[in-house]
mmCIF file of C-alpha atoms in Angstrom:
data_model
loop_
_atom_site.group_PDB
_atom_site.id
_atom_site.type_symbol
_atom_site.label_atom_id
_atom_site.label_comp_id
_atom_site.label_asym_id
_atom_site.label_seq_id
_atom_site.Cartn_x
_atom_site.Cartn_y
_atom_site.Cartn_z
ATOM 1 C CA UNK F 1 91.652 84.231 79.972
ATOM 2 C CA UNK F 2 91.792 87.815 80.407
ATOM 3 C CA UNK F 3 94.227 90.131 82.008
ATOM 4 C CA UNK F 4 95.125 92.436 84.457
ATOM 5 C CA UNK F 5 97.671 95.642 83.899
ATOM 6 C CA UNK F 6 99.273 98.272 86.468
ATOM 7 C CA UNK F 7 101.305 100.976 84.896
ATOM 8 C CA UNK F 8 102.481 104.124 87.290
ATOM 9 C CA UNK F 9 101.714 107.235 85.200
ATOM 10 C CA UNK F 10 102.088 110.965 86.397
ATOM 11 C CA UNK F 11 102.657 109.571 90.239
ATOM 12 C CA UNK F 12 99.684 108.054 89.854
ATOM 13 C CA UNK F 13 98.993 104.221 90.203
ATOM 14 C CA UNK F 14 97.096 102.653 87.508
ATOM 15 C CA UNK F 15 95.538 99.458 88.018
ATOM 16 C CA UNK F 16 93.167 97.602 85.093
ATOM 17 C CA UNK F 17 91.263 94.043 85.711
ATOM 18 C CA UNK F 18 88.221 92.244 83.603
ATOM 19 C CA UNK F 19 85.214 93.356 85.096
ATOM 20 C CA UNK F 20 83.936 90.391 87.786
ATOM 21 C CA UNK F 21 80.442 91.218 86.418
ATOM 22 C CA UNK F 22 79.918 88.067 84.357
ATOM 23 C CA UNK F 23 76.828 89.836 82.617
ATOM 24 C CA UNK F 24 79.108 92.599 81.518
ATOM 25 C CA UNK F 25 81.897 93.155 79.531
ATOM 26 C CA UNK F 26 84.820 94.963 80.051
ATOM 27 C CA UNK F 27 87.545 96.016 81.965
ATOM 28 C CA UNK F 28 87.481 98.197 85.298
ATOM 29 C CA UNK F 29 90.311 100.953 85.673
ATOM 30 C CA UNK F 30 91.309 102.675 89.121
ATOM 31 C CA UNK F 31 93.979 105.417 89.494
ATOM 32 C CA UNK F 32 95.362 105.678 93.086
ATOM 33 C CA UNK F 33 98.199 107.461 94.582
ATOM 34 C CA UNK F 34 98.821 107.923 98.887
ATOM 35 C CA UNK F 35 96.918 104.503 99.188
ATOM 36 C CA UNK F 36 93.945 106.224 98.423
ATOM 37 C CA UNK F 37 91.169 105.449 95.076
ATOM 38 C CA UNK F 38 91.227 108.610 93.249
ATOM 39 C CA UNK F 39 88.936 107.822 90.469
ATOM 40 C CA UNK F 40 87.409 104.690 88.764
ATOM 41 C CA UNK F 41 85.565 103.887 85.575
ATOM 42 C CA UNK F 42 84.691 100.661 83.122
ATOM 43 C CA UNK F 43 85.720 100.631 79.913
ATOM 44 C CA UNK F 44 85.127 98.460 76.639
ATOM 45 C CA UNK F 45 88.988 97.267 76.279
ATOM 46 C CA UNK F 46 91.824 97.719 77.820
ATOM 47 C CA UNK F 47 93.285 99.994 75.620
ATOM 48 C CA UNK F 48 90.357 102.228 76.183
ATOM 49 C CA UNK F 49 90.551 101.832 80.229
ATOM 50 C CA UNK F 50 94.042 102.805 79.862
ATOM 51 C CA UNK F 51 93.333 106.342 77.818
ATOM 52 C CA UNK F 52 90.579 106.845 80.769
ATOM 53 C CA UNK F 53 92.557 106.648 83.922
ATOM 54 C CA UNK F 54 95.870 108.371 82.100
ATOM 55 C CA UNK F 55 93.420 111.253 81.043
ATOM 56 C CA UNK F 56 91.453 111.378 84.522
ATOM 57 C CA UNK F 57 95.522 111.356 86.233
ATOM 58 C CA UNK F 58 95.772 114.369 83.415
ATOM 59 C CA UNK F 59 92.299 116.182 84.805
ATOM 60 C CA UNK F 60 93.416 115.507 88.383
ATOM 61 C CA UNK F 61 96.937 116.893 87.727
ATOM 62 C CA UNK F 62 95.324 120.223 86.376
ATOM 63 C CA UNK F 63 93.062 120.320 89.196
ATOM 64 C CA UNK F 64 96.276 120.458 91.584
ATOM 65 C CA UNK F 65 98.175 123.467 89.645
#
């Protein structure tokens, strides 16, 4: 069975499951932070989702400056 992962990076809240579509692979990343969804994506592995929502945190963190 596969996982899920949370991880707080940058002040942000990162949260990683196995995609619920059973027709597609995967794993779905969301950053939040405030109790607000920032950003979301799908990814091949979780190692991949991971490097997605810590570089979207990094995008969203130069956005603020």
């Amino acid at each position: 069975m596969q996982t899920t992962y949370e991880e707080e990076y940058l002040d942000h809240h990162i949260y990683i499951e196995p995609n619920p579509d059973s027709f597609s692979e995967g794993f779905e990343w969301a950053i939040c932070k405030d109790d607000s969804e920032w950003d979301n994506g799908l990814e091949f592995s979780i190692e991949e989702a991971l490097k997605a929502a810590q570089k979207a945190v990094d995008l969203l963190q130069g956005s603020s400056n």
